[in-house]
Amino acid sequence: MGQNISRRGFLGTAGGAAIGVAGLSMAGPLAGRAGAAMAVAAKDTPSPSLGLQLFSVRNAISSLGFAVVFETLAQQGYKEVEFAGYTSPASPGITIPQLRQLLDDNGLKAIGSHISLNNLLNAGVREQQYEIAVQLGMPYIGTANDIPGQTVAEIQAGADRFNAAADVAATYGLRIYQHNHANEFAFTADQPNVRRYTPFINRIDWSRNVFLEMDILWAYGGARKYAQPGGTNGLPLPNGAFGFDPANWVAANPERYRLFHAKDGTPNADPASGNSFTPSEFGAGTIDFRSFFAKVGARYENHPLWEQDNAPNTPAELGGVFGASRRSYLGMFETRTLTWLDEMHALVGRMVLNRQLTASVGAGLQDRLDRAISRYQDGHEESAMGYLGQFVAKVGNQVRGFSASKAMLLSNADMIMGWLQESEDRELGG
């Protein structure tokens, strides 16, 4: 049975180790469980921040104003927001500096914004949008509009516009991005075996300040709606199966994806209808986010953002839109914790392969993590913390040399221990 341990006790166990040191060489294939991580601050380093796209709570912004919405979201635990407009009837005349102050007052960071394609790319208008982004403290600004064009040449020309705009955005200290729906995965008009996304991605100059935001649900929708060539721009399979795995697009080039819309949903009866899925609260749909992030790994920074297009329709008896945002935050919180426990398991396996740990030590560490995962999944955070505490003790006593590797394990365990303690405190507090 796991030894109970508080986060305070954990920090004492960790002792004087060099917590926070990063930079571990991970050569060779993965051992055992694949690496998995939702919310990555830097390579193999967990991020404490979960966010949302404000479009999900647009009715509350319209009726209550930004001040009430930001305060509520911060109380629920959100740390990052992606804008979908800067005005509200309930906040008449609000200025960009005032919005920034509200963010700061509530400990929120503006991670990005969805603006129109033309406002993002066109000279003469984009500069004002970039300045707004700078004032709000954003590192990124993007669009949820479809990529331009239907033929390969048209799409390549659209990608060139992104490349040119990225050079201008860089002078403001910004990176720009494009957010997908299902249509990006349709087939081109002149090369019916080539998906529209392919010439766009191949034409982007990734050395410039461009990246992609994957809407996970809509990517699965594209894989279902446009599963195979045929018809005008693609057809579903007869059984509604997926034509590809969206996670593979990310796994092949994870550096190209910095933001994710962590959107859940259920499949439409007609795979060709809309984006092929109907959004739901996070955890209430059919998307296996843990498996998705198992393929994505923890090699590059990523920010998960909850989005639910129909969240404003949440019934009052279920808490309305803020009930949906709260439950979705808790679902993302659990998924992030599990994926980072998975990633720790994979880190240990890679250290064994790299001969930074003996097989017996690695097996013992992975056993403690397996037990922590099992207890956490069963809703026993205190017991999970006990097993993670045993993991920390073993790292401290049995990992010798390789100080950076040891520090990384301890630092990551510290972060995860904090999440487990937060979850435990939440349950005890009601």
Tab-separated table of C-alpha atoms in Angstrom:
chain	number	residue	atom	x	y	z
A	1	MET	CA	0.000	0.000	0.000
A	2	GLY	CA	1.308	3.459	-0.885
A	3	GLN	CA	2.818	5.641	1.784
A	4	ASN	CA	0.844	8.846	2.298
A	5	ILE	CA	2.870	11.991	1.791
A	6	SER	CA	1.977	15.663	1.559
A	7	ARG	CA	3.475	18.044	-0.967
A	8	ARG	CA	5.360	19.693	1.896
A	9	GLY	CA	6.810	16.301	2.797
A	10	PHE	CA	7.650	15.661	-0.841
A	11	LEU	CA	9.678	18.854	-1.051
A	12	GLY	CA	11.598	17.777	1.994
A	13	THR	CA	12.297	14.376	0.451
A	14	ALA	CA	13.564	16.037	-2.722
A	15	GLY	CA	16.034	17.860	-0.509
A	16	GLY	CA	18.768	19.922	-2.065
A	17	ALA	CA	18.594	18.395	-5.561
A	18	ALA	CA	18.963	20.808	-8.437
A	19	ILE	CA	15.232	21.156	-9.088
A	20	GLY	CA	14.402	22.755	-12.419
A	21	VAL	CA	17.459	21.786	-14.457
A	22	ALA	CA	16.477	20.754	-17.988
A	23	GLY	CA	18.342	19.377	-20.953
A	24	LEU	CA	18.441	15.591	-21.078
A	25	SER	CA	19.772	13.748	-24.113
A	26	MET	CA	17.180	11.187	-25.222
A	27	ALA	CA	18.842	9.095	-27.900
A	28	GLY	CA	17.414	5.797	-29.063
A	29	PRO	CA	13.864	4.451	-29.295
A	30	LEU	CA	11.289	4.736	-26.541
A	31	ALA	CA	11.064	1.905	-24.050
A	32	GLY	CA	7.651	0.619	-23.061
A	33	ARG	CA	4.901	3.215	-22.856
A	34	ALA	CA	5.155	5.994	-25.414
A	35	GLY	CA	5.917	9.495	-24.250
A	36	ALA	CA	2.771	11.533	-23.677
A	37	ALA	CA	2.288	15.074	-22.546
A	38	MET	CA	-0.524	17.600	-22.562
A	39	ALA	CA	0.749	21.093	-21.708
A	40	VAL	CA	4.494	21.328	-22.296
A	41	ALA	CA	6.537	24.337	-21.178
A	42	ALA	CA	9.778	23.177	-22.825
A	43	LYS	CA	11.222	19.852	-23.931
A	44	ASP	CA	10.237	17.185	-21.382
A	45	THR	CA	9.059	19.897	-18.969
A	46	PRO	CA	5.434	20.155	-17.740
A	47	SER	CA	3.490	23.400	-17.971
A	48	PRO	CA	1.204	24.568	-15.157
A	49	SER	CA	-1.052	26.444	-17.583
A	50	LEU	CA	-4.377	25.326	-19.019
A	51	GLY	CA	-6.381	27.724	-21.168
A	52	LEU	CA	-9.483	28.261	-23.244
A	53	GLN	CA	-10.727	29.960	-26.370
A	54	LEU	CA	-13.040	32.749	-25.195
A	55	PHE	CA	-15.500	31.955	-27.991
A	56	SER	CA	-16.640	29.133	-25.699
A	57	VAL	CA	-17.991	31.646	-23.168
A	58	ARG	CA	-19.067	34.354	-25.616
A	59	ASN	CA	-22.585	34.604	-24.169
A	60	ALA	CA	-21.181	35.384	-20.725
A	61	ILE	CA	-18.813	37.986	-22.174
A	62	SER	CA	-21.731	39.584	-23.987
A	63	SER	CA	-24.067	39.623	-20.970
A	64	LEU	CA	-21.680	39.995	-18.028
A	65	GLY	CA	-18.581	41.635	-19.478
A	66	PHE	CA	-14.916	40.748	-19.450
A	67	ALA	CA	-14.300	41.558	-15.770
A	68	VAL	CA	-16.792	38.992	-14.451
A	69	VAL	CA	-15.783	36.380	-17.009
A	70	PHE	CA	-12.058	36.706	-16.354
A	71	GLU	CA	-12.564	36.542	-12.604
A	72	THR	CA	-14.728	33.431	-12.905
A	73	LEU	CA	-12.346	31.647	-15.274
A	74	ALA	CA	-9.367	32.424	-13.059
A	75	GLN	CA	-11.217	31.063	-10.029
A	76	GLN	CA	-11.912	27.868	-11.957
A	77	GLY	CA	-8.189	27.454	-12.587
A	78	TYR	CA	-7.610	28.702	-16.127
A	79	LYS	CA	-4.307	30.496	-16.717
A	80	GLU	CA	-4.404	31.342	-20.440
A	81	VAL	CA	-7.018	32.772	-22.784
A	82	GLU	CA	-7.261	33.013	-26.540
A	83	PHE	CA	-9.319	35.972	-27.701
A	84	ALA	CA	-12.110	35.948	-30.293
A	85	GLY	CA	-12.809	39.677	-30.218
A	86	TYR	CA	-12.107	42.565	-27.899
A	87	THR	CA	-15.558	44.114	-27.337
A	88	SER	CA	-18.646	43.383	-25.268
A	89	PRO	CA	-22.063	45.084	-24.950
A	90	ALA	CA	-21.663	44.630	-21.198
A	91	SER	CA	-18.294	46.425	-21.268
A	92	PRO	CA	-19.088	49.401	-23.505
A	93	GLY	CA	-16.061	51.377	-24.603
A	94	ILE	CA	-13.561	49.024	-23.013
A	95	THR	CA	-10.055	49.749	-24.261
A	96	ILE	CA	-7.179	47.419	-25.016
A	97	PRO	CA	-5.155	48.738	-22.038
A	98	GLN	CA	-8.184	48.119	-19.818
A	99	LEU	CA	-8.457	44.556	-21.131
A	100	ARG	CA	-4.779	44.037	-20.382
A	101	GLN	CA	-5.297	45.302	-16.846
A	102	LEU	CA	-8.177	42.873	-16.332
A	103	LEU	CA	-5.966	40.035	-17.499
A	104	ASP	CA	-3.195	41.055	-15.144
A	105	ASP	CA	-5.596	41.551	-12.232
A	106	ASN	CA	-6.800	37.964	-12.610
A	107	GLY	CA	-3.448	36.316	-13.289
A	108	LEU	CA	-4.393	35.466	-16.867
A	109	LYS	CA	-2.156	35.475	-19.920
A	110	ALA	CA	-3.400	36.188	-23.443
A	111	ILE	CA	-1.791	33.368	-25.421
A	112	GLY	CA	-3.295	34.291	-28.787
A	113	SER	CA	-6.273	35.604	-30.726
A	114	HIS	CA	-8.452	34.610	-33.661
A	115	ILE	CA	-8.869	37.411	-36.192
A	116	SER	CA	-9.945	37.324	-39.815
A	117	LEU	CA	-7.598	36.022	-42.493
A	118	ASN	CA	-7.368	39.429	-44.160
A	119	ASN	CA	-6.696	41.219	-40.869
A	120	LEU	CA	-3.911	38.754	-40.168
A	121	LEU	CA	-2.260	38.853	-43.579
A	122	ASN	CA	-3.090	42.071	-45.431
A	123	ALA	CA	-0.722	45.033	-45.319
A	124	GLY	CA	-2.363	48.179	-44.020
A	125	VAL	CA	-4.632	46.365	-41.557
A	126	ARG	CA	-2.461	43.662	-40.005
A	127	GLU	CA	-0.182	46.198	-38.340
A	128	GLN	CA	-2.976	47.470	-36.111
A	129	GLN	CA	-3.856	43.904	-35.114
A	130	TYR	CA	-0.249	43.127	-34.314
A	131	GLU	CA	-0.048	46.230	-32.136
A	132	ILE	CA	-3.155	45.137	-30.225
A	133	ALA	CA	-1.578	41.735	-29.665
A	134	VAL	CA	1.555	43.368	-28.286
A	135	GLN	CA	-0.465	45.555	-25.927
A	136	LEU	CA	-2.308	42.507	-24.622
A	137	GLY	CA	0.958	40.645	-24.077
A	138	MET	CA	0.328	37.926	-26.651
A	139	PRO	CA	3.197	35.915	-28.103
A	140	TYR	CA	0.972	34.677	-30.962
A	141	ILE	CA	-1.878	35.884	-33.179
A	142	GLY	CA	-3.782	33.803	-35.706
A	143	THR	CA	-6.897	33.061	-37.694
A	144	ALA	CA	-9.537	30.356	-37.707
A	145	ASN	CA	-10.424	31.117	-41.333
A	146	ASP	CA	-9.840	28.396	-43.896
A	147	ILE	CA	-6.534	28.333	-45.757
A	148	PRO	CA	-6.870	30.228	-49.068
A	149	GLY	CA	-7.510	28.340	-52.289
A	150	GLN	CA	-8.790	25.041	-53.647
A	151	THR	CA	-6.119	24.191	-56.221
A	152	VAL	CA	-2.522	23.409	-55.328
A	153	ALA	CA	-1.290	26.660	-56.884
A	154	GLU	CA	-3.924	28.741	-55.069
A	155	ILE	CA	-3.051	27.133	-51.753
A	156	GLN	CA	0.662	27.688	-52.311
A	157	ALA	CA	-0.035	31.346	-53.047
A	158	GLY	CA	-1.965	31.561	-49.781
A	159	ALA	CA	0.950	30.018	-47.901
A	160	ASP	CA	3.219	32.662	-49.430
A	161	ARG	CA	0.964	35.308	-47.889
A	162	PHE	CA	1.463	33.679	-44.485
A	163	ASN	CA	5.229	33.671	-44.987
A	164	ALA	CA	5.257	37.370	-45.885
A	165	ALA	CA	3.005	38.339	-42.980
A	166	ALA	CA	5.142	36.323	-40.568
A	167	ASP	CA	8.146	38.460	-41.436
A	168	VAL	CA	6.191	41.583	-40.506
A	169	ALA	CA	4.807	40.003	-37.334
A	170	ALA	CA	8.336	39.139	-36.277
A	171	THR	CA	9.185	42.842	-36.124
A	172	TYR	CA	6.513	43.084	-33.399
A	173	GLY	CA	7.915	40.052	-31.566
A	174	LEU	CA	4.976	37.883	-32.667
A	175	ARG	CA	4.392	34.580	-34.400
A	176	ILE	CA	1.283	33.960	-36.520
A	177	TYR	CA	-0.772	30.788	-36.855
A	178	GLN	CA	-3.644	29.124	-38.676
A	179	HIS	CA	-6.369	27.078	-36.981
A	180	ASN	CA	-7.979	24.220	-38.867
A	181	HIS	CA	-11.503	23.010	-39.351
A	182	ALA	CA	-12.374	19.846	-41.268
A	183	ASN	CA	-12.048	21.523	-44.681
A	184	GLU	CA	-8.268	21.744	-44.609
A	185	PHE	CA	-8.190	17.954	-44.890
A	186	ALA	CA	-10.370	17.846	-48.013
A	187	PHE	CA	-8.703	17.061	-51.333
A	188	THR	CA	-7.529	19.705	-53.788
A	189	ALA	CA	-9.587	20.538	-56.866
A	190	ASP	CA	-6.847	19.746	-59.381
A	191	GLN	CA	-4.975	16.919	-57.642
A	192	PRO	CA	-7.744	14.764	-56.121
A	193	ASN	CA	-5.354	12.530	-54.172
A	194	VAL	CA	-3.658	15.439	-52.397
A	195	ARG	CA	-5.189	16.898	-49.233
A	196	ARG	CA	-5.422	20.700	-49.149
A	197	TYR	CA	-3.323	20.822	-45.988
A	198	THR	CA	-0.357	19.186	-47.745
A	199	PRO	CA	0.628	21.917	-50.251
A	200	PHE	CA	-0.025	24.542	-47.579
A	201	ILE	CA	2.307	22.860	-45.080
A	202	ASN	CA	4.915	22.104	-47.724
A	203	ARG	CA	4.973	25.728	-48.879
A	204	ILE	CA	5.228	27.343	-45.448
A	205	ASP	CA	8.746	28.399	-44.576
A	206	TRP	CA	9.014	26.957	-41.075
A	207	SER	CA	12.170	28.953	-40.390
A	208	ARG	CA	9.895	31.994	-40.287
A	209	ASN	CA	7.418	32.829	-37.541
A	210	VAL	CA	4.522	30.655	-38.661
A	211	PHE	CA	2.992	27.673	-36.868
A	212	LEU	CA	-0.281	25.740	-36.749
A	213	GLU	CA	-2.982	25.445	-34.142
A	214	MET	CA	-4.651	22.048	-34.365
A	215	ASP	CA	-8.302	21.890	-33.447
A	216	ILE	CA	-8.200	18.253	-32.409
A	217	LEU	CA	-11.909	17.543	-32.859
A	218	TRP	CA	-12.137	19.208	-36.264
A	219	ALA	CA	-9.010	17.327	-37.379
A	220	TYR	CA	-10.739	14.077	-36.509
A	221	GLY	CA	-13.758	15.470	-38.324
A	222	GLY	CA	-11.631	15.974	-41.433
A	223	ALA	CA	-10.301	12.424	-41.115
A	224	ARG	CA	-13.876	11.161	-41.044
A	225	LYS	CA	-15.577	13.495	-43.535
A	226	TYR	CA	-12.776	13.335	-46.106
A	227	ALA	CA	-11.560	9.826	-45.381
A	228	GLN	CA	-10.895	8.941	-49.023
A	229	PRO	CA	-10.647	10.625	-52.430
A	230	GLY	CA	-13.797	10.890	-54.486
A	231	GLY	CA	-16.735	13.150	-55.179
A	232	THR	CA	-16.003	16.863	-55.278
A	233	ASN	CA	-13.299	16.991	-52.596
A	234	GLY	CA	-13.399	13.704	-50.695
A	235	LEU	CA	-15.814	11.155	-49.276
A	236	PRO	CA	-16.418	9.335	-45.976
A	237	LEU	CA	-15.822	5.630	-45.689
A	238	PRO	CA	-19.016	3.550	-45.628
A	239	ASN	CA	-18.615	2.753	-41.918
A	240	GLY	CA	-17.693	6.323	-40.953
A	241	ALA	CA	-14.135	5.286	-40.060
A	242	PHE	CA	-11.156	7.644	-40.057
A	243	GLY	CA	-9.016	7.954	-43.157
A	244	PHE	CA	-5.966	8.996	-41.123
A	245	ASP	CA	-4.877	9.701	-37.564
A	246	PRO	CA	-4.561	13.461	-36.890
A	247	ALA	CA	-1.940	12.801	-34.217
A	248	ASN	CA	0.401	11.554	-36.942
A	249	TRP	CA	0.460	15.008	-38.553
A	250	VAL	CA	1.750	16.430	-35.275
A	251	ALA	CA	4.085	13.572	-34.398
A	252	ALA	CA	5.869	13.928	-37.740
A	253	ASN	CA	6.663	17.613	-37.095
A	254	PRO	CA	5.715	18.562	-33.522
A	255	GLU	CA	7.603	21.856	-33.720
A	256	ARG	CA	4.978	23.120	-36.179
A	257	TYR	CA	2.159	22.926	-33.601
A	258	ARG	CA	2.256	25.267	-30.628
A	259	LEU	CA	-1.449	25.539	-29.725
A	260	PHE	CA	-4.142	22.867	-29.526
A	261	HIS	CA	-7.877	23.279	-29.211
A	262	ALA	CA	-8.641	20.502	-26.761
A	263	LYS	CA	-12.145	20.077	-28.125
A	264	ASP	CA	-14.188	16.953	-27.462
A	265	GLY	CA	-17.290	15.784	-29.291
A	266	THR	CA	-19.477	12.992	-30.588
A	267	PRO	CA	-19.679	11.803	-34.198
A	268	ASN	CA	-22.585	12.920	-36.346
A	269	ALA	CA	-24.759	10.162	-37.782
A	270	ASP	CA	-23.857	11.460	-41.232
A	271	PRO	CA	-20.053	11.656	-41.447
A	272	ALA	CA	-20.333	14.272	-44.220
A	273	SER	CA	-22.441	16.626	-42.087
A	274	GLY	CA	-20.730	19.826	-40.969
A	275	ASN	CA	-17.352	19.095	-39.397
A	276	SER	CA	-18.514	15.465	-38.870
A	277	PHE	CA	-18.709	15.884	-35.066
A	278	THR	CA	-20.867	17.789	-32.596
A	279	PRO	CA	-18.825	19.447	-29.807
A	280	SER	CA	-19.271	18.397	-26.196
A	281	GLU	CA	-17.712	19.184	-22.850
A	282	PHE	CA	-14.171	17.916	-22.464
A	283	GLY	CA	-14.356	14.285	-21.404
A	284	ALA	CA	-17.984	13.832	-22.497
A	285	GLY	CA	-17.154	12.942	-26.099
A	286	THR	CA	-15.325	10.164	-27.889
A	287	ILE	CA	-11.867	11.697	-28.451
A	288	ASP	CA	-9.089	9.774	-26.679
A	289	PHE	CA	-6.867	12.694	-25.725
A	290	ARG	CA	-4.462	10.556	-23.741
A	291	SER	CA	-3.716	8.443	-26.814
A	292	PHE	CA	-3.485	11.559	-28.964
A	293	PHE	CA	-0.846	13.119	-26.748
A	294	ALA	CA	0.926	9.774	-26.429
A	295	LYS	CA	1.812	10.185	-30.100
A	296	VAL	CA	2.496	13.897	-29.861
A	297	GLY	CA	4.996	13.445	-27.049
A	298	ALA	CA	6.718	16.133	-25.005
A	299	ARG	CA	9.397	17.342	-27.379
A	300	TYR	CA	8.084	20.873	-27.971
A	301	GLU	CA	6.088	23.507	-26.135
A	302	ASN	CA	2.332	23.155	-26.492
A	303	HIS	CA	-0.662	24.918	-24.985
A	304	PRO	CA	-4.016	23.090	-24.647
A	305	LEU	CA	-7.048	25.375	-24.935
A	306	TRP	CA	-10.571	24.217	-24.182
A	307	GLU	CA	-13.084	25.115	-26.842
A	308	GLN	CA	-16.711	24.094	-27.089
A	309	ASP	CA	-18.651	25.931	-29.749
A	310	ASN	CA	-22.027	25.058	-28.234
A	311	ALA	CA	-21.107	25.620	-24.575
A	312	PRO	CA	-23.431	28.676	-24.360
A	313	ASN	CA	-26.322	26.225	-24.846
A	314	THR	CA	-25.518	24.356	-21.619
A	315	PRO	CA	-28.764	24.165	-19.562
A	316	ALA	CA	-29.060	26.292	-16.454
A	317	GLU	CA	-29.572	23.192	-14.315
A	318	LEU	CA	-26.063	22.117	-15.388
A	319	GLY	CA	-24.584	25.465	-14.453
A	320	GLY	CA	-24.841	27.115	-17.856
A	321	VAL	CA	-21.691	28.016	-19.715
A	322	PHE	CA	-19.622	28.309	-16.538
A	323	GLY	CA	-20.681	24.807	-15.530
A	324	ALA	CA	-19.339	23.579	-18.870
A	325	SER	CA	-16.097	25.514	-18.453
A	326	ARG	CA	-15.590	24.196	-14.934
A	327	ARG	CA	-16.190	20.549	-15.823
A	328	SER	CA	-14.020	20.849	-18.918
A	329	TYR	CA	-11.199	22.387	-16.898
A	330	LEU	CA	-11.344	19.477	-14.461
A	331	GLY	CA	-11.268	17.009	-17.342
A	332	MET	CA	-8.257	18.717	-18.893
A	333	PHE	CA	-6.569	18.850	-15.501
A	334	GLU	CA	-6.927	15.089	-15.068
A	335	THR	CA	-5.758	14.365	-18.613
A	336	ARG	CA	-2.715	16.594	-18.201
A	337	THR	CA	-1.790	14.855	-14.946
A	338	LEU	CA	-2.124	11.390	-16.484
A	339	THR	CA	-0.194	12.256	-19.612
A	340	TRP	CA	2.656	13.642	-17.535
A	341	LEU	CA	2.767	10.536	-15.396
A	342	ASP	CA	2.923	8.623	-18.682
A	343	GLU	CA	5.732	10.872	-19.864
A	344	MET	CA	7.694	10.309	-16.663
A	345	HIS	CA	7.346	6.563	-17.238
A	346	ALA	CA	8.736	7.004	-20.758
A	347	LEU	CA	11.566	9.248	-19.525
A	348	VAL	CA	12.705	6.517	-17.167
A	349	GLY	CA	12.592	3.985	-19.999
A	350	ARG	CA	14.725	6.206	-22.221
A	351	MET	CA	17.206	6.707	-19.402
A	352	VAL	CA	17.567	2.928	-19.126
A	353	LEU	CA	18.195	2.681	-22.870
A	354	ASN	CA	20.793	5.435	-22.606
A	355	ARG	CA	22.436	3.587	-19.695
A	356	GLN	CA	21.747	6.422	-17.333
A	357	LEU	CA	19.870	3.942	-15.134
A	358	THR	CA	20.241	0.223	-14.612
A	359	ALA	CA	17.334	-1.946	-15.740
A	360	SER	CA	16.493	-2.895	-12.157
A	361	VAL	CA	16.416	0.719	-10.957
A	362	GLY	CA	14.335	1.728	-13.970
A	363	ALA	CA	11.863	-1.094	-13.344
A	364	GLY	CA	11.473	-0.018	-9.724
A	365	LEU	CA	10.839	3.602	-10.692
A	366	GLN	CA	8.321	2.637	-13.360
A	367	ASP	CA	6.529	0.383	-10.887
A	368	ARG	CA	6.022	3.336	-8.523
A	369	LEU	CA	4.670	5.407	-11.410
A	370	ASP	CA	2.350	2.620	-12.547
A	371	ARG	CA	0.918	2.418	-9.056
A	372	ALA	CA	0.516	6.208	-8.852
A	373	ILE	CA	-1.325	6.220	-12.175
A	374	SER	CA	-3.633	3.404	-11.105
A	375	ARG	CA	-4.520	5.076	-7.814
A	376	TYR	CA	-5.090	8.448	-9.434
A	377	GLN	CA	-7.368	6.917	-12.052
A	378	ASP	CA	-9.356	5.311	-9.234
A	379	GLY	CA	-9.783	8.694	-7.545
A	380	HIS	CA	-7.279	8.167	-4.723
A	381	GLU	CA	-5.017	11.205	-4.987
A	382	GLU	CA	-3.507	10.800	-1.520
A	383	SER	CA	-2.411	7.255	-2.272
A	384	ALA	CA	-1.099	8.373	-5.676
A	385	MET	CA	0.973	11.022	-3.923
A	386	GLY	CA	2.347	8.331	-1.654
A	387	TYR	CA	3.590	6.276	-4.579
A	388	LEU	CA	4.990	9.351	-6.284
A	389	GLY	CA	6.778	10.151	-3.039
A	390	GLN	CA	8.323	6.676	-3.130
A	391	PHE	CA	9.402	7.378	-6.704
A	392	VAL	CA	11.126	10.563	-5.518
A	393	ALA	CA	12.894	8.722	-2.710
A	394	LYS	CA	14.162	6.097	-5.149
A	395	VAL	CA	15.396	8.799	-7.548
A	396	GLY	CA	17.207	10.500	-4.695
A	397	ASN	CA	18.826	7.287	-3.428
A	398	GLN	CA	19.392	5.240	-6.575
A	399	VAL	CA	20.056	7.661	-9.451
A	400	ARG	CA	23.758	8.411	-9.322
A	401	GLY	CA	25.644	10.693	-11.662
A	402	PHE	CA	23.726	12.245	-14.555
A	403	SER	CA	22.772	15.186	-12.348
A	404	ALA	CA	20.726	16.906	-15.054
A	405	SER	CA	18.653	13.758	-15.626
A	406	LYS	CA	18.097	13.339	-11.904
A	407	ALA	CA	17.099	16.971	-11.525
A	408	MET	CA	14.628	16.676	-14.395
A	409	LEU	CA	12.909	13.683	-12.804
A	410	LEU	CA	12.658	15.476	-9.476
A	411	SER	CA	11.495	18.736	-10.993
A	412	ASN	CA	8.783	17.063	-13.044
A	413	ALA	CA	7.684	14.969	-10.086
A	414	ASP	CA	7.440	18.163	-8.048
A	415	MET	CA	5.063	19.688	-10.578
A	416	ILE	CA	2.934	16.541	-10.770
A	417	MET	CA	2.857	16.255	-6.994
A	418	GLY	CA	1.474	19.781	-6.892
A	419	TRP	CA	-1.298	18.803	-9.308
A	420	LEU	CA	-2.191	15.747	-7.250
A	421	GLN	CA	-2.263	17.855	-4.094
A	422	GLU	CA	-4.460	20.435	-5.833
A	423	SER	CA	-6.846	17.706	-6.889
A	424	GLU	CA	-6.924	16.285	-3.378
A	425	ASP	CA	-7.526	19.723	-1.862
A	426	ARG	CA	-10.332	20.330	-4.352
A	427	GLU	CA	-12.067	17.117	-3.295
A	428	LEU	CA	-11.674	17.874	0.386
A	429	GLY	CA	-12.912	21.419	-0.133
A	430	GLY	CA	-15.985	20.300	-2.029
